[in-house]
Amino acid sequence: MEGHNSLGRYHHRTREDIRDRRKKPVMLFIHGGSYMEGSGNMFDGSVLAAYGNVIVVTMNYRLGVLAHYGKHPIQ
């Protein structure tokens, strides 16, 4: 559906937006939480993307006891 993203939030788009080929800055958001809690999708980056005219990228990583699973033990 035009004007909606996968979460159902409405974003107004015009033909000029679609045809805009200029490069945009990229903002990478890595959540905090001391390896105990949090996720990249806790924060809605669509506001920054819309008003800041940037591409927002979020990421997730393992938390808790499995955060470093598979790494060699410290000797």
Coordinates of C-alpha atoms in Angstrom, one line a residue:
M1 CA 0.0 0.0 0.0
E2 CA 1.5 3.3 -1.0
G3 CA 2.4 5.6 1.9
H4 CA 2.5 2.8 4.5
N5 CA 5.4 0.8 5.8
S6 CA 5.4 -2.7 7.1
L7 CA 4.4 -1.6 10.5
G8 CA 1.3 0.2 9.3
R9 CA 2.6 3.7 10.1
Y10 CA 1.7 6.3 7.5
H11 CA 4.5 8.1 5.7
H12 CA 3.5 10.7 3.1
R13 CA 5.4 10.2 -0.1
T14 CA 5.5 12.3 -3.3
R15 CA 6.8 11.5 -6.7
E16 CA 9.7 13.7 -6.0
D17 CA 10.7 11.6 -3.0
I18 CA 10.7 8.5 -5.1
R19 CA 12.8 10.0 -7.8
D20 CA 15.3 11.6 -5.5
R21 CA 18.7 10.0 -6.3
R22 CA 20.8 12.2 -4.0
K23 CA 22.9 10.4 -1.4
K24 CA 21.6 10.6 2.2
P25 CA 23.6 10.3 5.4
V26 CA 23.3 7.0 7.3
M27 CA 22.7 6.9 11.1
L28 CA 23.6 3.6 12.8
F29 CA 21.8 3.1 16.1
I30 CA 23.3 0.5 18.5
H31 CA 21.2 0.1 21.6
G32 CA 22.7 0.2 25.1
G33 CA 21.7 -2.0 28.0
S34 CA 24.9 -3.4 29.4
Y35 CA 24.5 -6.7 27.5
M36 CA 21.4 -7.4 29.7
E37 CA 18.4 -5.9 27.9
G38 CA 17.3 -3.9 24.9
S39 CA 16.9 -4.2 21.2
G40 CA 17.3 -2.1 18.1
N41 CA 13.6 -2.0 17.4
M42 CA 12.7 -0.5 20.8
F43 CA 13.1 2.9 19.2
D44 CA 11.2 4.2 16.2
G45 CA 13.7 5.5 13.7
S46 CA 11.0 6.7 11.2
V47 CA 10.8 10.1 12.9
L48 CA 14.6 10.7 12.4
A49 CA 14.4 9.4 8.9
A50 CA 11.5 11.6 7.9
Y51 CA 12.5 14.8 9.6
G52 CA 16.3 14.4 9.5
N53 CA 16.3 13.2 5.9
V54 CA 18.6 10.3 6.8
I55 CA 18.6 6.6 6.5
V56 CA 18.3 4.9 9.9
V57 CA 19.8 1.5 10.5
T58 CA 19.3 -0.4 13.8
M59 CA 20.9 -3.7 14.8
N60 CA 20.5 -6.4 17.5
Y61 CA 23.1 -8.4 19.2
R62 CA 23.1 -11.3 21.7
L63 CA 22.4 -10.5 25.3
G64 CA 22.9 -12.2 28.7
V65 CA 24.7 -15.5 29.1
L66 CA 24.7 -16.3 25.4
A67 CA 26.3 -13.0 24.5
H68 CA 29.8 -14.5 24.0
Y69 CA 28.8 -18.1 23.3
G70 CA 31.3 -19.9 21.0
K71 CA 34.3 -17.7 21.8
H72 CA 37.4 -19.2 23.2
P73 CA 37.7 -19.1 27.0
I74 CA 40.1 -16.6 28.4
Q75 CA 43.4 -18.3 29.5

